[in-house]
Short mmCIF file of N, CA and C in Angstrom, two decimals:
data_model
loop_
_atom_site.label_atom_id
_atom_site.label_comp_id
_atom_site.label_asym_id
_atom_site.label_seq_id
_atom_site.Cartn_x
_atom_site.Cartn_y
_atom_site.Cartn_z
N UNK A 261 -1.94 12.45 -8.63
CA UNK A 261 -1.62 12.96 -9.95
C UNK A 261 -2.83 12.85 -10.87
N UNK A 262 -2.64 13.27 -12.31
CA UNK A 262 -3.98 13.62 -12.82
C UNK A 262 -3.90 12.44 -13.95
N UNK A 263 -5.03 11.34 -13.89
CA UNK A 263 -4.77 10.38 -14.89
C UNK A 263 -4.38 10.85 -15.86
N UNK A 264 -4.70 11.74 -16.47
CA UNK A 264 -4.66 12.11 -17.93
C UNK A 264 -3.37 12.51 -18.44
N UNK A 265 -2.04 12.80 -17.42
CA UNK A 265 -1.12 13.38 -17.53
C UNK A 265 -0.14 12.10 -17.70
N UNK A 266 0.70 12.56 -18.63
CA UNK A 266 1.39 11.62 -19.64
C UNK A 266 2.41 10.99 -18.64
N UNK A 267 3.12 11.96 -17.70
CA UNK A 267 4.20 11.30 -16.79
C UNK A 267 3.67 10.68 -15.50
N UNK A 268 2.50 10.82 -15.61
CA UNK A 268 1.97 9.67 -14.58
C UNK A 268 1.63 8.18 -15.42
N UNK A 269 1.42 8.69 -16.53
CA UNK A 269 0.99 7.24 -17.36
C UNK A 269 2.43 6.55 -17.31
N UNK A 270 3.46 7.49 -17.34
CA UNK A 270 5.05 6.94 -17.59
C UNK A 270 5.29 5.98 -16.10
N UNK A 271 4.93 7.25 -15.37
CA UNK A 271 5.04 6.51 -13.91
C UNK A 271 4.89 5.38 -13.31
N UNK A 272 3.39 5.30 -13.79
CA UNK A 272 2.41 3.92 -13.05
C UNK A 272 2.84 2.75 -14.10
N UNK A 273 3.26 2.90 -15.16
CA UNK A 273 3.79 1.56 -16.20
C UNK A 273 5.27 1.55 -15.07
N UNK A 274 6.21 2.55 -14.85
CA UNK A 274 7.42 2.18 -13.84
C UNK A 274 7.05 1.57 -12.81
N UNK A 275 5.81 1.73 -12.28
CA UNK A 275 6.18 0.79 -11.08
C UNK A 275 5.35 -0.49 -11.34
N UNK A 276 4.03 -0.57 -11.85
CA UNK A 276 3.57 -1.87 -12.25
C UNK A 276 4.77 -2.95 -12.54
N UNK A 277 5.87 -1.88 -13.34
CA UNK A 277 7.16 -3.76 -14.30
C UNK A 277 7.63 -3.62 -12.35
N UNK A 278 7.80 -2.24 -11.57
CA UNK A 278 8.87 -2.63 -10.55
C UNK A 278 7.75 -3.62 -9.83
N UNK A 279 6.57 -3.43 -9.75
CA UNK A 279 6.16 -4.39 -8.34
C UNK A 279 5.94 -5.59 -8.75
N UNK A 280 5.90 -5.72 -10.56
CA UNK A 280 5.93 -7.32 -11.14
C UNK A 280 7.43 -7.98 -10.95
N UNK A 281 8.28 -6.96 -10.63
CA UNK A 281 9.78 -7.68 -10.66
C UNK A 281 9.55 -8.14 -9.45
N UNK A 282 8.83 -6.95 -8.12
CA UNK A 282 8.99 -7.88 -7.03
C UNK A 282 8.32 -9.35 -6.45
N UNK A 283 7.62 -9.79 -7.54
CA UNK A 283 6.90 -10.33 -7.20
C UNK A 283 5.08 -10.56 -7.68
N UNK A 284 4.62 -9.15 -7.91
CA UNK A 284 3.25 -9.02 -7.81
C UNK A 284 2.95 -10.12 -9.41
N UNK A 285 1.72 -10.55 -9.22
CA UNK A 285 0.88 -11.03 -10.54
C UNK A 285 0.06 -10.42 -11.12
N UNK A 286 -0.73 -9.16 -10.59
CA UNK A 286 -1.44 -7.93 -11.12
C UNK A 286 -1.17 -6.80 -10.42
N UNK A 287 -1.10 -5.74 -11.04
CA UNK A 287 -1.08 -4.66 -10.52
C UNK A 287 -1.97 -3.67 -11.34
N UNK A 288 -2.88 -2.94 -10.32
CA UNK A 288 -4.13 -2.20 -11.31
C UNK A 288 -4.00 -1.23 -10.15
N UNK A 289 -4.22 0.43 -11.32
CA UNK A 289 -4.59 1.38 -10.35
C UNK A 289 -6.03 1.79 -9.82
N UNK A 290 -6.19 2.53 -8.72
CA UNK A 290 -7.18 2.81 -8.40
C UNK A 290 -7.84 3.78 -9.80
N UNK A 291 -7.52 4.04 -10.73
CA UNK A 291 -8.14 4.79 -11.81
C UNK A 291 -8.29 4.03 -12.65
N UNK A 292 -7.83 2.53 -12.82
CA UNK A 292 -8.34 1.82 -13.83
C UNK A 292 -9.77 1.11 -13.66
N UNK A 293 -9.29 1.10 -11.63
CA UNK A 293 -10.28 0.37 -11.49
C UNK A 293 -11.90 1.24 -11.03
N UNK A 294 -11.70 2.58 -11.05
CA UNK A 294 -12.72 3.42 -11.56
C UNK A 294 -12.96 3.57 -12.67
N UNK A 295 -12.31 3.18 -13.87
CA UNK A 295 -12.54 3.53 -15.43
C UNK A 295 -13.19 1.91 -15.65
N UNK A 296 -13.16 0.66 -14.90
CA UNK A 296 -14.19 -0.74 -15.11
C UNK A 296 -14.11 -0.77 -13.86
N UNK A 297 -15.58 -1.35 -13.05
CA UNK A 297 -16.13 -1.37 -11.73
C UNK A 297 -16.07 -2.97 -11.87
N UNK A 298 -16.19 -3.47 -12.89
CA UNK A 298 -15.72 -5.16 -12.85
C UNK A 298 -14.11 -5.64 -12.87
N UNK A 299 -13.31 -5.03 -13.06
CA UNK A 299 -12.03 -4.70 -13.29
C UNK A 299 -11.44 -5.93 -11.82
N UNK A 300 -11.69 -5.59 -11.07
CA UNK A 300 -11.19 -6.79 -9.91
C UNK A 300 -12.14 -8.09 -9.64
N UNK A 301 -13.23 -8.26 -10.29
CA UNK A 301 -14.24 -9.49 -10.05
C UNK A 301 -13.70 -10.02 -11.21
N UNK A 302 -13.17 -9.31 -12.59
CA UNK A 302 -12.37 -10.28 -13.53
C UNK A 302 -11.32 -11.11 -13.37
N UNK A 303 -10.57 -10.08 -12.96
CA UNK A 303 -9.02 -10.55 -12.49
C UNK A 303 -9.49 -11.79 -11.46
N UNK A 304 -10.18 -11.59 -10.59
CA UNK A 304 -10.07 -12.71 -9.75
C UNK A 304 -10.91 -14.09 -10.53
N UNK A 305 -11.88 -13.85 -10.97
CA UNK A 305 -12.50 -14.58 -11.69
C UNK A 305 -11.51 -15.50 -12.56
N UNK A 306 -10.45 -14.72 -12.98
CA UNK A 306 -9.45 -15.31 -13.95
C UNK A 306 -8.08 -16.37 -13.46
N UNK A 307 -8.49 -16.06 -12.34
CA UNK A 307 -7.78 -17.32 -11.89
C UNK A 307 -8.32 -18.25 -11.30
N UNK A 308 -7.53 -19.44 -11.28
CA UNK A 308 -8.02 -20.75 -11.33
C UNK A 308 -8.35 -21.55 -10.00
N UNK A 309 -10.13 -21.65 -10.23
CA UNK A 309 -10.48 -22.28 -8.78
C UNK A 309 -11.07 -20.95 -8.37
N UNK A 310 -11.41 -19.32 -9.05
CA UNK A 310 -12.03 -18.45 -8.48
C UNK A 310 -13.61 -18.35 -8.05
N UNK A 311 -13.81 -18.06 -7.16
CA UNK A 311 -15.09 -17.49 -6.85
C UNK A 311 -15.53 -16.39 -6.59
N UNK A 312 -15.90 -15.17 -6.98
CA UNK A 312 -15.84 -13.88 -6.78
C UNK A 312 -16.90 -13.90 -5.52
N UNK A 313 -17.95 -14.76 -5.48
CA UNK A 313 -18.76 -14.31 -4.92
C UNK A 313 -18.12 -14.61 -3.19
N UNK A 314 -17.06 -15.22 -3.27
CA UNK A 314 -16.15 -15.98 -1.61
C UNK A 314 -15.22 -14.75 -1.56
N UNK A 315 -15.08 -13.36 -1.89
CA UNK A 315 -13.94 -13.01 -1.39
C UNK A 315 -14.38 -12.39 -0.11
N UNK A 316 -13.45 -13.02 0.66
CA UNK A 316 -13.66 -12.45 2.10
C UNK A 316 -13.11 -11.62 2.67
N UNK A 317 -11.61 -10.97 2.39
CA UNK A 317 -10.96 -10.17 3.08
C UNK A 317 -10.15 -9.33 1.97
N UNK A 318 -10.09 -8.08 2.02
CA UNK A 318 -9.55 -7.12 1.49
C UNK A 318 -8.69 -6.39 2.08
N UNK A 319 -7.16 -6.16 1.89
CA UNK A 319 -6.19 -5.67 2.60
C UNK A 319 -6.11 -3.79 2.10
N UNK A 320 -6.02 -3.30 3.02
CA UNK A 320 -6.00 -1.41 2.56
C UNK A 320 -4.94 -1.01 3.24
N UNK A 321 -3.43 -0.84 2.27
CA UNK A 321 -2.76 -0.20 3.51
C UNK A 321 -2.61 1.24 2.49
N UNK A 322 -3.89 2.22 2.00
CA UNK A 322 -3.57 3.31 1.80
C UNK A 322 -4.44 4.10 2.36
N UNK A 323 -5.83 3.79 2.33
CA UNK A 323 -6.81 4.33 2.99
C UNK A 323 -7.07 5.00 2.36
N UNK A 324 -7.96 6.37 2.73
CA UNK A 324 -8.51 6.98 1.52
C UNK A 324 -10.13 6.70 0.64
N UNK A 325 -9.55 6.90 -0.30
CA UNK A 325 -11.17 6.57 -0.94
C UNK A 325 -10.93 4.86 -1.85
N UNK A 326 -9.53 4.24 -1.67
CA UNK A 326 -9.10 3.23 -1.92
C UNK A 326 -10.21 2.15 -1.57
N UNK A 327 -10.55 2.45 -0.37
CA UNK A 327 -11.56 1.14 0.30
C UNK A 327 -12.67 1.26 -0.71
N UNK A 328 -13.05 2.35 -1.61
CA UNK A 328 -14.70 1.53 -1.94
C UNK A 328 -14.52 0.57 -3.05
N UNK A 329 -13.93 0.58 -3.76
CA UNK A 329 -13.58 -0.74 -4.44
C UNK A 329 -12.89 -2.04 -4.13
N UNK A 330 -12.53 -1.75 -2.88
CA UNK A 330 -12.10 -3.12 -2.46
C UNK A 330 -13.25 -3.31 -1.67
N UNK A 331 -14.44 -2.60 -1.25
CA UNK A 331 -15.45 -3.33 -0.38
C UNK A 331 -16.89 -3.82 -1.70
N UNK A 332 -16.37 -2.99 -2.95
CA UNK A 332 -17.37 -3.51 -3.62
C UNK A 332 -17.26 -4.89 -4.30
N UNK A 333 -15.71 -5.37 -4.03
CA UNK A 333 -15.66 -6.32 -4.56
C UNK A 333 -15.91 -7.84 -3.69
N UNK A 334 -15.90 -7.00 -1.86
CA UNK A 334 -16.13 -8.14 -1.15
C UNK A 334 -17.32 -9.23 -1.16
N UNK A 335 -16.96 -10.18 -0.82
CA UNK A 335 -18.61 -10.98 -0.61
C UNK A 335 -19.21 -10.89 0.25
N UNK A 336 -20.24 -11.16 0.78
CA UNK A 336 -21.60 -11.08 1.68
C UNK A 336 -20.33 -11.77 3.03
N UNK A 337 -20.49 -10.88 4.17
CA UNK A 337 -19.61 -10.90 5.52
C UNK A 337 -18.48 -10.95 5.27
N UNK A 338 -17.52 -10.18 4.24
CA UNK A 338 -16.30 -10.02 4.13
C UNK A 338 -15.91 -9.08 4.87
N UNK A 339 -14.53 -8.89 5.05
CA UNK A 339 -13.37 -8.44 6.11
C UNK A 339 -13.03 -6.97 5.07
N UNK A 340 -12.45 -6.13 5.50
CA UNK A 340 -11.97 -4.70 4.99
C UNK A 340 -11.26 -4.71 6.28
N UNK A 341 -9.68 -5.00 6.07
CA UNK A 341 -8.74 -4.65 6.92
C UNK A 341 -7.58 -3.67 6.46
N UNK A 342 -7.44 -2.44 6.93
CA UNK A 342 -6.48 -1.21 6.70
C UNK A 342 -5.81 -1.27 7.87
N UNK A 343 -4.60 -1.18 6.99
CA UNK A 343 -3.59 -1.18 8.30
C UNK A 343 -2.09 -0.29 7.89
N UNK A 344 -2.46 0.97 7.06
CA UNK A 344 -1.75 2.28 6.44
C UNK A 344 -2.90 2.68 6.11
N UNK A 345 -1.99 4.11 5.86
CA UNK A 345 -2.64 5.54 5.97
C UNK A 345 -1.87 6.30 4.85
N UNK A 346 -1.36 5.81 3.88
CA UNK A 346 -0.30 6.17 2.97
C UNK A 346 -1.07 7.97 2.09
N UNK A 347 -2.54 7.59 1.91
CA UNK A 347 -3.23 8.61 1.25
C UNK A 347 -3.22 9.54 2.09
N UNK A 348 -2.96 9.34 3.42
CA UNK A 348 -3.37 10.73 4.38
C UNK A 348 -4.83 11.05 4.49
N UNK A 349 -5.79 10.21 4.23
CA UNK A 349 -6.80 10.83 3.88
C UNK A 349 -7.80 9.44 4.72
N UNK A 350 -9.17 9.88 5.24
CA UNK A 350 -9.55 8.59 6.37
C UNK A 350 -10.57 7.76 5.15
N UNK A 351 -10.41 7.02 5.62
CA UNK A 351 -11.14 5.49 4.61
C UNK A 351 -12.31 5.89 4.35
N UNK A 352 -13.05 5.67 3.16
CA UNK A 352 -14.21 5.98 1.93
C UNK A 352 -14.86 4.72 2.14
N UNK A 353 -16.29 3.97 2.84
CA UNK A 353 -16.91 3.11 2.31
C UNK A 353 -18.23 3.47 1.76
N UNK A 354 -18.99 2.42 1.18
CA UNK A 354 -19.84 2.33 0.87
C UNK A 354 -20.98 2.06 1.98
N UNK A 355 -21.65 2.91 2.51
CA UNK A 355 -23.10 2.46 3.37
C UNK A 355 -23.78 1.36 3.05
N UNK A 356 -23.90 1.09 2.03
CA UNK A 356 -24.70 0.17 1.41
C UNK A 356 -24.45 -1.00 1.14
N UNK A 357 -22.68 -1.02 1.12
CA UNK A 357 -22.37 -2.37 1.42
C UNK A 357 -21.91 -2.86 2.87
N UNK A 358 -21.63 -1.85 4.10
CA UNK A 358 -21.61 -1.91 5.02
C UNK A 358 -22.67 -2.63 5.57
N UNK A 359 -24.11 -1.86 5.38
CA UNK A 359 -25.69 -2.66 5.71
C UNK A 359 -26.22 -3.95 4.54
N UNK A 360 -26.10 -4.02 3.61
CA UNK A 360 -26.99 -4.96 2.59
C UNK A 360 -25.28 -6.12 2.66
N UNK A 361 -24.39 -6.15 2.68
CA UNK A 361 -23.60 -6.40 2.42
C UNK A 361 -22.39 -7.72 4.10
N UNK A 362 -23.44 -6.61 4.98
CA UNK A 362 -22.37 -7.07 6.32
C UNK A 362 -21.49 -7.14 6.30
N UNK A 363 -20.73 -6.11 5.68
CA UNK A 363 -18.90 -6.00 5.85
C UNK A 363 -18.66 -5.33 6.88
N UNK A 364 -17.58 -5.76 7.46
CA UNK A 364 -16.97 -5.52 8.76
C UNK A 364 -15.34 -5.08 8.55
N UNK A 365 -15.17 -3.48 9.04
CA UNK A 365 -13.95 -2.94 8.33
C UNK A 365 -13.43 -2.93 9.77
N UNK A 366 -12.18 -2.87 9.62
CA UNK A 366 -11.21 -2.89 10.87
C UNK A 366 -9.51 -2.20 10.86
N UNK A 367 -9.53 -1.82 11.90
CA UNK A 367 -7.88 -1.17 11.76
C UNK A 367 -6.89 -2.51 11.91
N UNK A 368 -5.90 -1.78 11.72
CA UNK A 368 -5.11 -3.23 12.36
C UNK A 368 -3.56 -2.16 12.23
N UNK A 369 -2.83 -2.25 13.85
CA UNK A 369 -2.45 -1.54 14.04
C UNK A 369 -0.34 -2.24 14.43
N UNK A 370 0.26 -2.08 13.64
CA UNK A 370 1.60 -3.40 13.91
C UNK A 370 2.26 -3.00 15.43
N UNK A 371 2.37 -2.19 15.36
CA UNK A 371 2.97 -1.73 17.02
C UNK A 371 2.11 -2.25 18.47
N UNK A 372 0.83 -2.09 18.10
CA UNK A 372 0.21 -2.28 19.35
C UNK A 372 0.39 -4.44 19.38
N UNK A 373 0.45 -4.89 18.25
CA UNK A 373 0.99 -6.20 18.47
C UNK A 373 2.22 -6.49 19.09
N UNK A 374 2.87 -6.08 18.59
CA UNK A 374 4.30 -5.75 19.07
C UNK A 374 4.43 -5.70 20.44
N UNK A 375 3.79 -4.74 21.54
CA UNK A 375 4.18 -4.78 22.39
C UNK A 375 3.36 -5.59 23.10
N UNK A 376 2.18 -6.19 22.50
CA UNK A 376 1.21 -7.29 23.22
C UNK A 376 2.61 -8.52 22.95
N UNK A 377 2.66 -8.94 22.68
CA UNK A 377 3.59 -10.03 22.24
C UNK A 377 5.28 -9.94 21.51
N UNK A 378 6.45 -9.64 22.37
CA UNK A 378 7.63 -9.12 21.97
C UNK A 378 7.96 -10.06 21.42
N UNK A 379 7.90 -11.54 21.71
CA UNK A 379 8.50 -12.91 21.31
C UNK A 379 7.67 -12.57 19.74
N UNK A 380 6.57 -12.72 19.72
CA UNK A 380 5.90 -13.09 18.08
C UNK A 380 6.89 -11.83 17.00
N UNK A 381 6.90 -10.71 17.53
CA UNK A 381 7.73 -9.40 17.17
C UNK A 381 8.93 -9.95 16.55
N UNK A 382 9.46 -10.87 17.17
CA UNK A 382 11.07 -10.80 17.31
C UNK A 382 11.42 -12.25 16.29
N UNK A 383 10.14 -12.98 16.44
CA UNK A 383 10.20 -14.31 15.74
C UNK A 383 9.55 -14.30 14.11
N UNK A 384 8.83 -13.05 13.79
CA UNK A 384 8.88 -11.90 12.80
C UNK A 384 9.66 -11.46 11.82
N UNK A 385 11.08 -10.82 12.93
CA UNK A 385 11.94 -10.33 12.23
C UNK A 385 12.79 -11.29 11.83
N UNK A 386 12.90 -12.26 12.58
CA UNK A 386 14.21 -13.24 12.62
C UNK A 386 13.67 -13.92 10.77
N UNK A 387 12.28 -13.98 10.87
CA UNK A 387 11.81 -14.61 9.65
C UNK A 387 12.11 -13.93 8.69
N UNK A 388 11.81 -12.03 8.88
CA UNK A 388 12.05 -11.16 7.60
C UNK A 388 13.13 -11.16 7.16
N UNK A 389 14.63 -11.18 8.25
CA UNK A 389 15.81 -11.30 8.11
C UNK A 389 16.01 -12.48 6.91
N UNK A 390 15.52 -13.92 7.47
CA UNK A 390 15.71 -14.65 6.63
C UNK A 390 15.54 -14.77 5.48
N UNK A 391 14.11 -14.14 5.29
CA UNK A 391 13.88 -13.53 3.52
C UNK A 391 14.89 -12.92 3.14
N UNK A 392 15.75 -12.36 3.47
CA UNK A 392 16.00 -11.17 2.86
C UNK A 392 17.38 -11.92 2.24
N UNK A 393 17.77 -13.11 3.52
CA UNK A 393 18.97 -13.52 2.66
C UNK A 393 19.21 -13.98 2.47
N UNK A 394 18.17 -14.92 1.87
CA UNK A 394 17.91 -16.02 1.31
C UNK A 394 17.51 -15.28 -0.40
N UNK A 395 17.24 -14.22 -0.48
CA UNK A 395 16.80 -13.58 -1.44
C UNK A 395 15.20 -13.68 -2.44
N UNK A 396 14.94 -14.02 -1.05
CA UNK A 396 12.59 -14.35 -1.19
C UNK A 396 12.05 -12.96 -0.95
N UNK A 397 13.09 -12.07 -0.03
CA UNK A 397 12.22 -10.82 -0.11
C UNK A 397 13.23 -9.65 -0.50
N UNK A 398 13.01 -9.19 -1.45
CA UNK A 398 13.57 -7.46 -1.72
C UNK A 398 12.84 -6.51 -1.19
N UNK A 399 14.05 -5.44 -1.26
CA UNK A 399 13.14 -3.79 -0.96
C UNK A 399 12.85 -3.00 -1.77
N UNK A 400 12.10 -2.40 -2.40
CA UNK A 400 11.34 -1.33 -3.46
C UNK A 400 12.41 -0.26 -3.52
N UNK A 401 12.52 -0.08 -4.65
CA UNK A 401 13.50 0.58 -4.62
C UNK A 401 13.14 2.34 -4.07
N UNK A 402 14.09 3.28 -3.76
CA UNK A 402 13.86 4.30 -3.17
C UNK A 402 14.59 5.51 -3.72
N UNK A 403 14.52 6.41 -3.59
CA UNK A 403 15.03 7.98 -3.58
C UNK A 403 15.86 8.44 -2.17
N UNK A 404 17.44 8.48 -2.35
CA UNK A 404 17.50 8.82 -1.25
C UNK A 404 17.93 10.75 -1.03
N UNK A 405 17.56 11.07 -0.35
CA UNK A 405 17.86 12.63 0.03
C UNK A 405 18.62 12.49 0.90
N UNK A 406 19.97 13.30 0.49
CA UNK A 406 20.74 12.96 1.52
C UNK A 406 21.05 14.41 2.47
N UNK A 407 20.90 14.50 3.53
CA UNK A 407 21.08 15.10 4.65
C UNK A 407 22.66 15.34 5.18
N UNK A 408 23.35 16.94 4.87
CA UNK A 408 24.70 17.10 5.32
C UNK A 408 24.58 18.34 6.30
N UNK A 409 25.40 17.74 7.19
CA UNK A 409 26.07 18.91 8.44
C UNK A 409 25.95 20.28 7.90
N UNK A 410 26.64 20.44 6.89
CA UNK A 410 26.59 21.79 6.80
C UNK A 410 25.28 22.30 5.56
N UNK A 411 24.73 21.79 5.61
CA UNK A 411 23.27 22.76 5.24
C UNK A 411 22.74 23.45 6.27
N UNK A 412 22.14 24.74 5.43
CA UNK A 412 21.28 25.37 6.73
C UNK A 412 20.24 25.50 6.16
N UNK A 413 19.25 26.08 6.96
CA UNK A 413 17.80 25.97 7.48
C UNK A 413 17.02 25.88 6.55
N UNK A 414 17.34 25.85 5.55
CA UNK A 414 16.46 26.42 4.19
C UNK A 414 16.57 24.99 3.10
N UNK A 415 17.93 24.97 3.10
CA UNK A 415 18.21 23.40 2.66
C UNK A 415 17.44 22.06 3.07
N UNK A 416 17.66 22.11 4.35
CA UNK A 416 17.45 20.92 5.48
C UNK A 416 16.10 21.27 5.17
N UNK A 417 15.07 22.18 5.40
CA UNK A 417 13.14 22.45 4.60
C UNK A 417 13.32 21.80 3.71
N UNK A 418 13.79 22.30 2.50
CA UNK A 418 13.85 22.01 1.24
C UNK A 418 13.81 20.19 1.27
N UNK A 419 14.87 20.05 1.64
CA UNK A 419 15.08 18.19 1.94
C UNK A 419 14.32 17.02 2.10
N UNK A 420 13.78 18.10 3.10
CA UNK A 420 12.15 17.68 3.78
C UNK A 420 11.21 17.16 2.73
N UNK A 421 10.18 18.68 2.20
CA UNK A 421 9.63 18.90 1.42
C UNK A 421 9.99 17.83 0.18
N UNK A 422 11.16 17.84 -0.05
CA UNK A 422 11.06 16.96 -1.58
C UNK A 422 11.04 15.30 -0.95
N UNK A 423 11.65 14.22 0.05
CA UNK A 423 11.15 13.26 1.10
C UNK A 423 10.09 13.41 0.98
N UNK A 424 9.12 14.40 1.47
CA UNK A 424 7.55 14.24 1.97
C UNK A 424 6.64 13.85 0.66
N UNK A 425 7.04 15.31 -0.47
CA UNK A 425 6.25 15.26 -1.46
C UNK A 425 6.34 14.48 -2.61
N UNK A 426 7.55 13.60 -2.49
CA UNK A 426 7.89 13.13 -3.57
C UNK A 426 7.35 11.59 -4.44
N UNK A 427 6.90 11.32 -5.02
CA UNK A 427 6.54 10.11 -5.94
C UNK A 427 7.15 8.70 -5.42
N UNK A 428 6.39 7.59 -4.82
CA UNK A 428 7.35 6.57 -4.22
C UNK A 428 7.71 6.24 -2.79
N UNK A 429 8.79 5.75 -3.01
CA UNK A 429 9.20 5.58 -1.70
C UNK A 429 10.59 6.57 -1.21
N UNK A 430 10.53 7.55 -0.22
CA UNK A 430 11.73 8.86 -0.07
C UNK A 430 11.67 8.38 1.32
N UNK A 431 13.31 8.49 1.25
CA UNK A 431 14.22 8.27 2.39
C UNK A 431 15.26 9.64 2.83
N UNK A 432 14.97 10.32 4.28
CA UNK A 432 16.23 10.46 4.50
C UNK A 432 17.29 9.67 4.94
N UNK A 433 18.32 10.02 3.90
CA UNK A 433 19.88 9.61 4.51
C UNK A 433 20.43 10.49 5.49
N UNK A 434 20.88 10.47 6.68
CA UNK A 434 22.09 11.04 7.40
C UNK A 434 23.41 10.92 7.57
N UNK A 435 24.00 12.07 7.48
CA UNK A 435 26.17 11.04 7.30
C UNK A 435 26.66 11.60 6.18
#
């Protein structure tokens, strides 16, 4: 979306309060943090016991051009681990911090664990389960599209299309 456009400004304040309800302690967009290039050496700086110059590992699950600010913020032999593809678009680094920098970027892929190890998989879920009802972990809230028998061909596209393209997190429902 286009920073400048008012219902994205509406937007990104909706989900910043939703991902502070879930939990988060900052939430900054990738356009803020192009509008200050210090914008994440503060934040971290600002908490207690920080060292900007120790950050070692940076998590990317959108990919994209997302990674160059999380590799500019790494320290000397820090980690760049992506493990989504949410942007559709293949990971953006910096050359320069790749070579002057020795960052070392890596995929990281949940399935291929999975079937290396079914027990760790399963001892995983049993844990996520337990979050969930114990009430330590929620789900983001969603859009659901719901999917009926009798639509035809044009509908069921349509369905699609608004799931695929839509803002968030889109679910088909079936039933």
């Amino acid at each position: 979306r286009d920073k400048g456009d008012e219902n994205n400004k509406q937007y990104l304040d909706q989900l910043k309060s939703e991902l502070k309800g879930l939990g988060a302690d900052v939430v900054v967009s990738l356009d803020e943090v192009k509008e200050n290039k210090r914008l994440i050496k503060e934040l971290v700086k600002s908490t207690e016991g920080a060292n900007t110059k120790k950050i070692r590992l940076a998590l990317n699950c959108v990919g994209g051009e997302n990674g160059i600010p999380l590799v500019r913020n790494l320290g000397e032999a820090g980690y760049l681990v992506t493990y989504g593809g949410m942007s559709k678009k293949p990971v953006s680094l910096s050359t320069s911090s790749l070579i002057f920098k020795d960052i070392t970027a890596k995929g990281f892929w949940i399935t291929r664990n999975n079937f290396k190890d079914p027990e760790d998989k399963m001892a995983t879920l049993d844990q996520i389960v337990h979050y969930y009802q114990s009430g330590k972990l929620v789900d983001a809230s969603s859009v659901e599209n719901k999917w009926r028998r009798e639509m035809d061909d044009q509908e069921v596209l349509a369905l699609y299309q608004r799931a695929i393209g839509g803002a968030g997190k889109n679910i088909v429902v079936y039933g």
